[in-house]
Amino acid sequence: MSEGIKEHCGLFGVYGHKEAARLTYLGLYALQHRGEESAGIASFDGNSVYSHKGMGLVSDVFDEEKVSRLGGHVAIGHVRYSTTGSTTLKNAQPVLVDYSRGTVAIGHNGNLVNGAILRAELEARGAIFQTTLDSETIIHLLARPEHKNFEESLVFALKQIKGAFSLVIMKEDQLIGVRDPHGWRPLCLGRLGGAYILASETCALDLIEAEFVRELEPGEVLFINKKGPRSIKPFGESKRVAHCIFEQIYFARPDSYIFGESVHLVRQKLGHRLAQEHPVNADLVIPVPDSGTPAALGLSHESSIPLEMGIIRNHYIGRTFIQPLQHIRDFGVKVKLNPIRELLKGKRVIVVDDSIVRGTTSKARIKKLFQAGAKEIHMRISCPPIKYPCFYGIDFPTRKELIAANNSIEDIRKFLGVTTLGYLSVEGLLSCVSCPKNYCTACFTGDYPVPFGGEANKFATEYKGY
Ligand code: AMP
């Protein structure tokens, strides 16, 4: 299976700090929400390259001893999320290889729309792939012999790939950050004393007390070495900027600043707008924690209906909790969220969440809220109906499984069993960001900024046996 389609990831990099790997380890902690499935760090001390990666959370993969073995002043790190069954340690990143020009390590966030085609071409010329990752395709392109130096080969490789890619690359004594020309996924630059930091989100800079310098620009390749940073823009004339709007809605951490704005403030605005678009009389506003909390705050402020934390979330659910032997219905939902009966009993409740994808989790949650005594449930969603799959790195299922792709709002309302259902409009969503034309909204509108040949192509890619 082509893994790229299912990946969300977090990236971190350090140049010029004697504790580069330790800072990277901390940075990955702050980016854990971007990927819980595997974590890895590669570092360089001027002579040798070190690396460690493993399956699970950062805290599962690293301990004091493992971090202290990663010496050097340069490091990159990666956390990865994937829902595919074919997940293995082999696919943990950074991908690290020794080749004719030395050692290179790459971490990728996003999805290449032409990853499978490039891979097939490379395989036809005899390339042997060890992983199913897009990053490995980039490495094969880098290793082509016809280029004068590493920079030339990198520019060549970057010009071949299409789609969403934020990259951190460690080429021995050099840290490189790349953002694709559309700027789909975030990547920012920070400073910590004399050291330079790259991170997917600013919340990782905050943790290590690094100063935020700026976001990398779409299409920017930033080389950092002992002479300092140097930028090139190899992709030619500027392309349509297409930041992922879903980063603002759901994926990024609310305490981050991405695409020029505070994620929390954008989410609060979504809640204000939602209240204006779908007013209703109710006693309480309740967020689905944590994803619905900032929008619920905004909706509560706008409607003057009090906010209550009526659903409590258990934060300690690991990926591998042991299922009960006896069948407990909706166990997955119960173990994560529990409503407070005393707040809900007899109340007309507005429940706010950021999105509905398949609808199955929301349905189970709504059932629990009615069982806890809610009289009416008015569901409010701080994004428009998700009708189209994402080919640029957010894990949405196929159109068949996306509930809004195949059902009217009224059908969805009935399926969920709620009293009323209101989604934010596309215009409403875009009114909450400062530069609406710079966003990709393909999952709501089907307007894909980079073509990929339709959904059929996705499945051809996915089931090619990679
Ligand atoms: P469902 O009702 O089954 O569609 O699940 C909706 C819940 O999934 C919401 O609480 C969302 O915050 C959450 N969600 C949205 N997008 C994703 C995603 N790409 N991966 C995992 N969870 C998501």
CSV table of C-alpha atoms and ligand atoms in Angstrom, one decimal:
chain,number,residue,atom,x,y,z
A,1,MET,CA,0.0,0.0,0.0
A,2,SER,CA,1.2,3.5,-0.7
A,3,GLU,CA,1.6,4.8,2.8
A,4,GLY,CA,1.7,8.4,1.9
A,5,ILE,CA,-2.1,8.8,1.6
A,6,LYS,CA,-2.6,8.0,5.2
A,7,GLU,CA,0.1,10.0,6.9
A,8,HIS,CA,0.1,12.8,9.3
A,9,CYS,CA,3.4,13.6,10.7
A,10,GLY,CA,5.5,16.0,12.8
A,11,LEU,CA,8.9,17.3,12.0
A,12,PHE,CA,11.7,18.7,14.1
A,13,GLY,CA,15.4,19.7,13.4
A,14,VAL,CA,18.3,21.3,15.2
A,15,TYR,CA,21.6,22.8,13.9
A,16,GLY,CA,24.4,24.0,16.1
A,17,HIS,CA,23.5,22.8,19.6
A,18,LYS,CA,25.5,20.3,21.7
A,19,GLU,CA,22.3,18.7,22.9
A,20,ALA,CA,20.7,18.5,19.4
A,21,ALA,CA,19.1,15.1,19.9
A,22,ARG,CA,17.9,15.9,23.4
A,23,LEU,CA,16.2,19.1,22.1
A,24,THR,CA,14.7,17.0,19.2
A,25,TYR,CA,13.3,14.5,21.7
A,26,LEU,CA,11.6,17.3,23.6
A,27,GLY,CA,10.4,18.9,20.3
A,28,LEU,CA,8.8,15.6,19.3
A,29,TYR,CA,6.9,15.5,22.6
A,30,ALA,CA,5.3,18.8,21.7
A,31,LEU,CA,4.4,17.4,18.3
A,32,GLN,CA,3.1,14.1,19.5
A,33,HIS,CA,-0.5,15.0,18.4
A,34,ARG,CA,0.8,14.9,14.8
A,35,GLY,CA,1.6,11.2,15.0
A,36,GLU,CA,1.4,8.5,17.6
A,37,GLU,CA,2.5,5.5,15.7
A,38,SER,CA,6.3,5.8,15.5
A,39,ALA,CA,9.0,8.2,16.4
A,40,GLY,CA,12.6,8.6,15.4
A,41,ILE,CA,15.7,10.8,15.6
A,42,ALA,CA,18.9,10.9,13.6
A,43,SER,CA,21.9,12.9,14.6
A,44,PHE,CA,25.5,13.8,13.5
A,45,ASP,CA,28.5,14.7,15.5
A,46,GLY,CA,31.0,15.7,12.8
A,47,ASN,CA,32.2,12.2,12.3
A,48,SER,CA,29.4,9.7,12.7
A,49,VAL,CA,25.7,9.5,12.2
A,50,TYR,CA,23.5,8.0,15.0
A,51,SER,CA,19.8,7.1,14.8
A,52,HIS,CA,17.1,5.4,16.8
A,53,LYS,CA,13.5,4.9,15.9
A,54,GLY,CA,10.7,2.7,17.1
A,55,MET,CA,7.0,2.1,17.2
A,56,GLY,CA,4.7,4.0,19.5
A,57,LEU,CA,4.7,7.2,21.4
A,58,VAL,CA,7.9,9.3,21.9
A,59,SER,CA,7.9,8.1,25.6
A,60,ASP,CA,7.7,4.4,24.4
A,61,VAL,CA,10.5,4.8,21.9
A,62,PHE,CA,13.1,6.9,23.9
A,63,ASP,CA,14.6,6.8,27.3
A,64,GLU,CA,17.5,8.6,28.9
A,65,GLU,CA,20.0,6.0,27.7
A,66,LYS,CA,18.8,6.0,24.1
A,67,VAL,CA,18.7,9.8,23.9
A,68,SER,CA,22.2,10.1,25.3
A,69,ARG,CA,23.6,7.7,22.7
A,70,LEU,CA,22.5,10.2,19.9
A,71,GLY,CA,25.5,12.5,20.0
A,72,GLY,CA,26.2,15.6,17.9
A,73,HIS,CA,25.2,19.1,17.1
A,74,VAL,CA,22.8,18.3,14.2
A,75,ALA,CA,19.7,16.3,14.6
A,76,ILE,CA,16.3,15.7,12.9
A,77,GLY,CA,13.3,13.9,14.4
A,78,HIS,CA,9.9,12.7,13.2
A,79,VAL,CA,6.6,11.4,14.6
A,80,ARG,CA,4.4,9.5,12.3
A,81,TYR,CA,0.7,8.6,12.2
A,82,SER,CA,-0.8,6.0,10.0
A,83,THR,CA,-4.0,4.1,10.1
A,84,THR,CA,-3.0,1.4,7.6
A,85,GLY,CA,-2.5,-2.1,8.8
A,86,SER,CA,0.8,-2.4,6.9
A,87,THR,CA,2.6,-0.2,9.4
A,88,THR,CA,6.0,-1.5,10.4
A,89,LEU,CA,9.2,-0.3,12.0
A,90,LYS,CA,10.7,-0.2,8.5
A,91,ASN,CA,8.4,2.7,7.8
A,92,ALA,CA,9.4,4.7,10.8
A,93,GLN,CA,11.2,7.9,9.9
A,94,PRO,CA,13.7,9.6,9.5
A,95,VAL,CA,14.8,7.4,6.6
A,96,LEU,CA,18.5,7.2,6.8
A,97,VAL,CA,20.9,5.9,4.0
A,98,ASP,CA,24.5,5.8,3.2
A,99,TYR,CA,25.1,6.4,-0.5
A,100,SER,CA,27.8,7.6,-2.9
A,101,ARG,CA,27.6,11.2,-1.7
A,102,GLY,CA,27.6,10.3,2.0
A,103,THR,CA,24.8,9.9,4.6
A,104,VAL,CA,21.4,11.5,4.3
A,105,ALA,CA,18.4,11.4,6.6
A,106,ILE,CA,14.9,12.6,5.7
A,107,GLY,CA,11.7,13.2,7.5
A,108,HIS,CA,8.6,13.9,5.4
A,109,ASN,CA,5.2,15.4,6.3
A,110,GLY,CA,2.6,15.3,3.6
A,111,ASN,CA,1.8,13.1,0.6
A,112,LEU,CA,3.2,13.1,-2.9
A,113,VAL,CA,0.5,12.8,-5.5
A,114,ASN,CA,3.0,11.3,-8.0
A,115,GLY,CA,4.8,9.1,-5.4
A,116,ALA,CA,3.6,5.8,-6.8
A,117,ILE,CA,4.4,6.8,-10.4
A,118,LEU,CA,7.9,7.9,-9.5
A,119,ARG,CA,8.4,4.7,-7.6
A,120,ALA,CA,7.3,2.6,-10.5
A,121,GLU,CA,9.7,4.4,-12.8
A,122,LEU,CA,12.6,4.0,-10.4
A,123,GLU,CA,11.8,0.3,-9.9
A,124,ALA,CA,11.6,-0.2,-13.7
A,125,ARG,CA,15.2,1.1,-13.7
A,126,GLY,CA,16.2,-1.4,-11.1
A,127,ALA,CA,15.8,0.5,-7.8
A,128,ILE,CA,15.1,-1.6,-4.7
A,129,PHE,CA,12.9,0.0,-2.1
A,130,GLN,CA,13.1,-0.9,1.6
A,131,THR,CA,10.0,1.0,2.8
A,132,THR,CA,6.7,2.1,1.4
A,133,LEU,CA,7.4,5.8,2.2
A,134,ASP,CA,7.5,8.8,-0.1
A,135,SER,CA,10.7,9.9,1.6
A,136,GLU,CA,12.5,6.9,0.2
A,137,THR,CA,11.4,7.9,-3.3
A,138,ILE,CA,13.0,11.3,-2.7
A,139,ILE,CA,16.3,9.5,-1.6
A,140,HIS,CA,16.4,7.4,-4.8
A,141,LEU,CA,16.0,10.6,-6.8
A,142,LEU,CA,18.8,12.3,-4.8
A,143,ALA,CA,21.1,9.4,-5.5
A,144,ARG,CA,21.0,9.8,-9.2
A,145,PRO,CA,24.7,10.1,-10.4
A,146,GLU,CA,24.4,12.8,-13.0
A,147,HIS,CA,24.6,15.8,-10.6
A,148,LYS,CA,27.6,17.8,-9.6
A,149,ASN,CA,26.9,18.1,-5.9
A,150,PHE,CA,24.3,17.4,-3.2
A,151,GLU,CA,22.5,20.7,-3.7
A,152,GLU,CA,22.0,20.2,-7.4
A,153,SER,CA,20.7,16.6,-6.8
A,154,LEU,CA,18.3,17.9,-4.1
A,155,VAL,CA,16.9,20.6,-6.4
A,156,PHE,CA,16.5,17.9,-9.1
A,157,ALA,CA,14.7,15.6,-6.7
A,158,LEU,CA,12.4,18.3,-5.4
A,159,LYS,CA,11.4,19.4,-8.9
A,160,GLN,CA,10.3,15.8,-9.7
A,161,ILE,CA,8.0,15.4,-6.8
A,162,LYS,CA,4.4,16.8,-6.7
A,163,GLY,CA,1.9,17.3,-3.9
A,164,ALA,CA,2.4,18.1,-0.3
A,165,PHE,CA,5.8,17.9,1.3
A,166,SER,CA,7.4,19.6,4.2
A,167,LEU,CA,10.8,18.0,4.8
A,168,VAL,CA,13.6,18.1,7.3
A,169,ILE,CA,16.8,16.7,5.9
A,170,MET,CA,20.2,16.1,7.6
A,171,LYS,CA,23.1,15.8,5.2
A,172,GLU,CA,26.0,15.3,7.6
A,173,ASP,CA,26.9,18.8,8.8
A,174,GLN,CA,23.9,20.5,7.3
A,175,LEU,CA,20.3,20.8,8.2
A,176,ILE,CA,17.8,21.5,5.4
A,177,GLY,CA,14.1,22.5,5.6
A,178,VAL,CA,11.8,22.3,2.6
A,179,ARG,CA,8.2,23.4,2.0
A,180,ASP,CA,6.5,22.5,-1.2
A,181,PRO,CA,5.5,25.4,-3.5
A,182,HIS,CA,1.9,25.3,-2.4
A,183,GLY,CA,2.8,25.4,1.3
A,184,TRP,CA,0.4,22.7,2.3
A,185,ARG,CA,1.9,21.6,5.6
A,186,PRO,CA,3.5,24.0,8.1
A,187,LEU,CA,7.2,24.3,8.9
A,188,CYS,CA,8.8,27.1,10.9
A,189,LEU,CA,12.3,28.3,11.8
A,190,GLY,CA,13.3,29.2,15.4
A,191,ARG,CA,16.5,30.2,17.2
A,192,LEU,CA,17.9,29.1,20.5
A,193,GLY,CA,21.0,31.0,21.3
A,194,GLY,CA,23.3,30.3,18.4
A,195,ALA,CA,21.4,27.2,17.3
A,196,TYR,CA,18.7,27.0,14.6
A,197,ILE,CA,15.6,25.0,15.0
A,198,LEU,CA,13.0,23.7,12.4
A,199,ALA,CA,9.6,22.5,13.6
A,200,SER,CA,6.2,21.6,12.2
A,201,GLU,CA,4.5,23.8,14.8
A,202,THR,CA,5.5,26.7,17.0
A,203,CYS,CA,4.3,24.8,20.1
A,204,ALA,CA,7.5,22.8,19.8
A,205,LEU,CA,9.6,26.0,19.8
A,206,ASP,CA,7.8,27.1,23.0
A,207,LEU,CA,8.7,24.0,24.8
A,208,ILE,CA,12.4,24.3,24.3
A,209,GLU,CA,12.2,28.1,24.8
A,210,ALA,CA,13.4,28.8,21.3
A,211,GLU,CA,12.4,32.1,19.7
A,212,PHE,CA,10.1,31.9,16.7
A,213,VAL,CA,11.8,33.5,13.7
A,214,ARG,CA,9.4,32.9,10.8
A,215,GLU,CA,7.5,30.3,8.9
A,216,LEU,CA,9.4,28.9,5.9
A,217,GLU,CA,7.8,30.3,2.7
A,218,PRO,CA,6.0,28.0,0.2
A,219,GLY,CA,8.6,26.8,-2.2
A,220,GLU,CA,11.5,27.7,0.1
A,221,VAL,CA,14.5,25.4,0.6
A,222,LEU,CA,16.5,26.5,3.6
A,223,PHE,CA,20.1,25.3,4.1
A,224,ILE,CA,21.6,25.7,7.6
A,225,ASN,CA,25.2,25.0,8.2
A,226,LYS,CA,28.1,26.6,10.2
A,227,LYS,CA,27.9,29.7,8.0
A,228,GLY,CA,24.2,30.2,9.0
A,229,PRO,CA,21.0,29.9,7.0
A,230,ARG,CA,20.7,30.3,3.2
A,231,SER,CA,17.5,30.1,1.2
A,232,ILE,CA,16.8,29.2,-2.4
A,233,LYS,CA,13.5,29.1,-4.3
A,234,PRO,CA,14.1,26.4,-6.9
A,235,PHE,CA,10.5,25.9,-8.0
A,236,GLY,CA,10.2,28.7,-10.5
A,237,GLU,CA,7.3,31.1,-10.7
A,238,SER,CA,5.0,31.0,-7.7
A,239,LYS,CA,2.3,28.5,-7.6
A,240,ARG,CA,-1.2,28.7,-6.0
A,241,VAL,CA,-0.7,28.8,-2.2
A,242,ALA,CA,-2.8,26.0,-0.7
A,243,HIS,CA,-2.3,25.8,3.1
A,244,CYS,CA,-4.3,22.9,4.5
A,245,ILE,CA,-7.4,24.4,6.1
A,246,PHE,CA,-7.9,21.2,8.2
A,247,GLU,CA,-4.6,22.1,10.1
A,248,GLN,CA,-6.5,25.1,11.4
A,249,ILE,CA,-9.7,23.2,12.1
A,250,TYR,CA,-8.4,20.1,13.7
A,251,PHE,CA,-4.9,18.9,13.2
A,252,ALA,CA,-2.5,21.5,14.6
A,253,ARG,CA,-2.3,22.2,18.4
A,254,PRO,CA,-4.3,25.3,19.4
A,255,ASP,CA,-1.3,26.9,21.1
A,256,SER,CA,0.5,26.9,17.8
A,257,TYR,CA,0.8,29.8,15.3
A,258,ILE,CA,0.6,28.5,11.7
A,259,PHE,CA,0.0,30.0,8.3
A,260,GLY,CA,0.2,33.4,9.8
A,261,GLU,CA,-2.3,33.0,12.7
A,262,SER,CA,-3.1,31.6,16.1
A,263,VAL,CA,-4.8,28.3,15.7
A,264,HIS,CA,-6.8,28.8,18.9
A,265,LEU,CA,-8.1,32.2,17.8
A,266,VAL,CA,-9.1,30.8,14.4
A,267,ARG,CA,-11.0,28.0,16.1
A,268,GLN,CA,-12.8,30.4,18.4
A,269,LYS,CA,-13.8,32.5,15.4
A,270,LEU,CA,-15.2,29.4,13.8
A,271,GLY,CA,-17.4,29.0,16.9
A,272,HIS,CA,-18.6,32.6,16.7
A,273,ARG,CA,-19.6,32.2,13.1
A,274,LEU,CA,-21.2,28.8,13.7
A,275,ALA,CA,-23.5,30.5,16.3
A,276,GLN,CA,-24.4,33.1,13.8
A,277,GLU,CA,-25.2,30.6,11.0
A,278,HIS,CA,-27.1,28.1,13.2
A,279,PRO,CA,-28.8,29.9,16.1
A,280,VAL,CA,-30.8,27.8,18.5
A,281,ASN,CA,-32.3,28.1,22.0
A,282,ALA,CA,-30.5,25.9,24.5
A,283,ASP,CA,-29.4,25.7,28.1
A,284,LEU,CA,-25.8,24.7,27.7
A,285,VAL,CA,-22.9,24.6,25.2
A,286,ILE,CA,-20.8,21.5,25.6
A,287,PRO,CA,-17.5,20.8,23.7
A,288,VAL,CA,-16.4,17.3,22.6
A,289,PRO,CA,-13.0,17.5,24.2
A,290,ASP,CA,-10.4,18.3,23.1
A,291,SER,CA,-11.2,18.9,19.4
A,292,GLY,CA,-14.3,20.9,19.9
A,293,THR,CA,-13.2,23.1,22.8
A,294,PRO,CA,-12.0,26.3,21.2
A,295,ALA,CA,-15.0,26.5,18.8
A,296,ALA,CA,-17.4,25.8,21.7
A,297,LEU,CA,-15.9,28.7,23.6
A,298,GLY,CA,-16.5,31.0,20.6
A,299,LEU,CA,-20.1,29.7,20.1
A,300,SER,CA,-20.8,30.2,23.8
A,301,HIS,CA,-19.5,33.8,23.7
A,302,GLU,CA,-21.4,34.6,20.6
A,303,SER,CA,-24.7,33.1,21.7
A,304,SER,CA,-24.4,34.0,25.4
A,305,ILE,CA,-25.3,30.4,26.3
A,306,PRO,CA,-23.1,29.1,29.1
A,307,LEU,CA,-20.3,26.7,28.4
A,308,GLU,CA,-20.0,23.6,30.6
A,309,MET,CA,-17.4,20.9,30.4
A,310,GLY,CA,-20.1,18.2,30.3
A,311,ILE,CA,-18.0,15.5,28.8
A,312,ILE,CA,-14.8,14.4,30.5
A,313,ARG,CA,-11.9,12.9,28.5
A,314,ASN,CA,-9.5,10.3,29.7
A,315,HIS,CA,-6.1,11.3,28.5
A,316,TYR,CA,-4.3,8.1,29.3
A,317,ILE,CA,-5.6,5.8,26.5
A,318,GLY,CA,-2.6,4.2,24.9
A,319,ARG,CA,-2.8,2.7,21.5
A,320,THR,CA,-2.8,-0.9,22.8
A,321,PHE,CA,-5.3,-1.0,25.7
A,322,ILE,CA,-6.6,-4.4,26.3
A,323,GLN,CA,-10.2,-4.8,25.2
A,324,PRO,CA,-12.7,-6.2,27.8
A,325,LEU,CA,-13.3,-9.9,27.5
A,326,GLN,CA,-17.1,-9.5,27.8
A,327,HIS,CA,-18.6,-7.5,25.1
A,328,ILE,CA,-19.2,-3.9,26.3
A,329,ARG,CA,-21.0,-1.9,23.7
A,330,ASP,CA,-19.3,1.3,22.4
A,331,PHE,CA,-16.3,0.4,24.6
A,332,GLY,CA,-13.9,2.5,22.5
A,333,VAL,CA,-16.0,5.6,23.0
A,334,LYS,CA,-16.7,4.9,26.7
A,335,VAL,CA,-13.1,4.5,27.6
A,336,LYS,CA,-12.2,7.9,26.1
A,337,LEU,CA,-15.1,10.1,27.0
A,338,ASN,CA,-17.7,10.1,29.8
A,339,PRO,CA,-20.6,12.6,30.2
A,340,ILE,CA,-21.5,14.3,33.6
A,341,ARG,CA,-25.1,13.2,34.2
A,342,GLU,CA,-25.8,15.9,36.7
A,343,LEU,CA,-25.1,18.6,34.2
A,344,LEU,CA,-27.0,17.1,31.3
A,345,LYS,CA,-30.2,15.8,32.9
A,346,GLY,CA,-33.3,17.5,31.4
A,347,LYS,CA,-31.2,20.0,29.5
A,348,ARG,CA,-31.2,21.3,25.9
A,349,VAL,CA,-27.6,21.0,24.9
A,350,ILE,CA,-25.5,22.4,22.0
A,351,VAL,CA,-22.7,19.9,21.4
A,352,VAL,CA,-19.8,21.3,19.5
A,353,ASP,CA,-17.2,19.2,17.6
A,354,ASP,CA,-14.7,20.2,14.9
A,355,SER,CA,-15.7,17.7,12.3
A,356,ILE,CA,-17.6,14.6,11.3
A,357,VAL,CA,-15.8,12.1,9.1
A,358,ARG,CA,-17.5,8.7,9.0
A,359,GLY,CA,-20.1,9.7,11.6
A,360,THR,CA,-19.8,6.5,13.6
A,361,THR,CA,-17.9,8.0,16.6
A,362,SER,CA,-20.2,11.0,16.8
A,363,LYS,CA,-23.3,8.7,16.7
A,364,ALA,CA,-22.0,6.6,19.7
A,365,ARG,CA,-21.2,9.8,21.6
A,366,ILE,CA,-24.6,11.3,21.0
A,367,LYS,CA,-26.2,8.1,22.3
A,368,LYS,CA,-24.3,8.4,25.5
A,369,LEU,CA,-25.4,12.0,26.0
A,370,PHE,CA,-29.1,11.1,25.6
A,371,GLN,CA,-28.6,8.1,28.0
A,372,ALA,CA,-27.1,10.6,30.5
A,373,GLY,CA,-30.4,12.5,30.4
A,374,ALA,CA,-30.0,15.3,27.8
A,375,LYS,CA,-33.5,16.4,26.6
A,376,GLU,CA,-32.4,17.9,23.2
A,377,ILE,CA,-29.0,17.7,21.5
A,378,HIS,CA,-28.2,20.3,18.9
A,379,MET,CA,-25.0,19.2,17.2
A,380,ARG,CA,-22.8,22.0,15.7
A,381,ILE,CA,-19.8,21.3,13.6
A,382,SER,CA,-17.1,23.9,13.1
A,383,CYS,CA,-16.3,22.9,9.5
A,384,PRO,CA,-18.4,22.2,6.4
A,385,PRO,CA,-19.4,18.7,5.4
A,386,ILE,CA,-16.3,16.6,4.4
A,387,LYS,CA,-17.2,15.3,1.0
A,388,TYR,CA,-13.9,14.5,-0.7
A,389,PRO,CA,-10.9,12.5,0.3
A,390,CYS,CA,-7.6,14.3,0.9
A,391,PHE,CA,-4.6,13.5,-1.3
A,392,TYR,CA,-2.2,15.8,0.5
A,393,GLY,CA,-1.7,14.2,3.8
A,394,ILE,CA,-4.8,14.2,6.0
A,395,ASP,CA,-6.2,10.8,6.8
A,396,PHE,CA,-9.7,10.8,5.4
A,397,PRO,CA,-11.3,7.7,4.1
A,398,THR,CA,-12.7,7.1,0.7
A,399,ARG,CA,-15.8,8.8,-0.6
A,400,LYS,CA,-17.8,5.7,0.2
A,401,GLU,CA,-17.0,6.0,3.9
A,402,LEU,CA,-17.3,9.8,4.1
A,403,ILE,CA,-20.8,10.2,5.5
A,404,ALA,CA,-21.3,13.7,4.0
A,405,ALA,CA,-20.3,12.5,0.5
A,406,ASN,CA,-23.3,10.3,0.3
A,407,ASN,CA,-26.0,11.8,2.5
A,408,SER,CA,-28.0,15.0,2.9
A,409,ILE,CA,-27.6,16.9,6.1
A,410,GLU,CA,-31.1,15.7,7.1
A,411,ASP,CA,-30.0,12.1,6.5
A,412,ILE,CA,-26.9,12.7,8.7
A,413,ARG,CA,-29.0,14.2,11.4
A,414,LYS,CA,-31.2,11.2,11.5
A,415,PHE,CA,-28.3,8.8,11.5
A,416,LEU,CA,-26.7,10.6,14.4
A,417,GLY,CA,-30.0,10.8,16.2
A,418,VAL,CA,-29.7,14.5,17.1
A,419,THR,CA,-32.4,17.1,17.5
A,420,THR,CA,-30.8,19.5,15.0
A,421,LEU,CA,-27.5,19.5,13.1
A,422,GLY,CA,-25.6,22.5,11.8
A,423,TYR,CA,-22.4,22.6,9.8
A,424,LEU,CA,-20.3,25.7,9.2
A,425,SER,CA,-20.5,27.0,5.6
A,426,VAL,CA,-17.4,27.1,3.4
A,427,GLU,CA,-17.8,30.9,3.2
A,428,GLY,CA,-18.1,31.0,7.0
A,429,LEU,CA,-15.0,28.9,7.4
A,430,LEU,CA,-13.0,31.1,5.1
A,431,SER,CA,-14.2,34.3,6.7
A,432,CYS,CA,-12.3,33.2,9.9
A,433,VAL,CA,-8.8,33.1,8.3
A,434,SER,CA,-7.0,36.2,7.3
A,435,CYS,CA,-6.0,35.1,3.8
A,436,PRO,CA,-8.8,32.8,2.5
A,437,LYS,CA,-7.4,32.5,-1.0
A,438,ASN,CA,-4.3,30.9,0.3
A,439,TYR,CA,-6.1,27.8,1.6
A,440,CYS,CA,-6.8,24.3,0.2
A,441,THR,CA,-10.5,23.4,0.8
A,442,ALA,CA,-10.5,20.4,-1.4
A,443,CYS,CA,-12.1,18.1,1.3
A,444,PHE,CA,-15.2,20.3,1.3
A,445,THR,CA,-15.3,21.6,-2.3
A,446,GLY,CA,-13.5,19.0,-4.4
A,447,ASP,CA,-11.3,21.8,-5.9
A,448,TYR,CA,-8.0,20.0,-5.8
A,449,PRO,CA,-5.1,22.4,-6.3
A,450,VAL,CA,-2.8,19.8,-7.8
A,451,PRO,CA,-4.5,17.2,-10.0
A,452,PHE,CA,-3.9,13.5,-9.4
A,453,GLY,CA,-6.1,11.8,-11.9
A,454,GLY,CA,-9.2,11.2,-9.8
A,455,GLU,CA,-10.0,8.8,-7.0
A,456,ALA,CA,-9.7,5.8,-9.3
A,457,ASN,CA,-6.0,6.7,-9.5
A,458,LYS,CA,-5.8,6.7,-5.7
A,459,PHE,CA,-6.9,3.1,-5.6
A,460,ALA,CA,-4.7,2.1,-8.4
A,461,THR,CA,-1.9,3.6,-6.4
A,462,GLU,CA,-2.9,2.1,-3.1
A,463,TYR,CA,-3.4,-1.4,-4.2
A,464,LYS,CA,-0.3,-1.8,-6.3
A,465,GLY,CA,1.1,-4.0,-3.7
A,466,TYR,CA,3.7,-1.6,-2.3
B,1,AMP,P1,-16.7,10.4,13.3
B,1,AMP,O1,-18.0,10.8,14.0
B,1,AMP,O2,-16.6,8.9,13.4
B,1,AMP,O3,-16.7,10.9,11.9
B,1,AMP,O4,-15.5,11.0,14.1
B,1,AMP,C1,-15.5,12.4,14.3
B,1,AMP,C2,-14.3,12.7,15.3
B,1,AMP,O5,-13.1,12.3,14.7
B,1,AMP,C3,-14.3,14.2,15.6
B,1,AMP,O6,-14.2,14.3,17.0
B,1,AMP,C4,-13.0,14.7,15.0
B,1,AMP,O7,-12.3,15.6,15.9
B,1,AMP,C5,-12.1,13.4,14.8
B,1,AMP,N1,-11.3,13.5,13.5
B,1,AMP,C6,-11.5,14.4,12.5
B,1,AMP,N2,-10.6,14.1,11.6
B,1,AMP,C7,-9.8,13.1,11.9
B,1,AMP,C8,-8.7,12.4,11.4
B,1,AMP,N3,-8.3,12.8,10.2
B,1,AMP,N4,-8.2,11.4,12.1
B,1,AMP,C9,-8.7,11.1,13.3
B,1,AMP,N5,-9.7,11.7,13.9
B,1,AMP,C10,-10.3,12.7,13.2
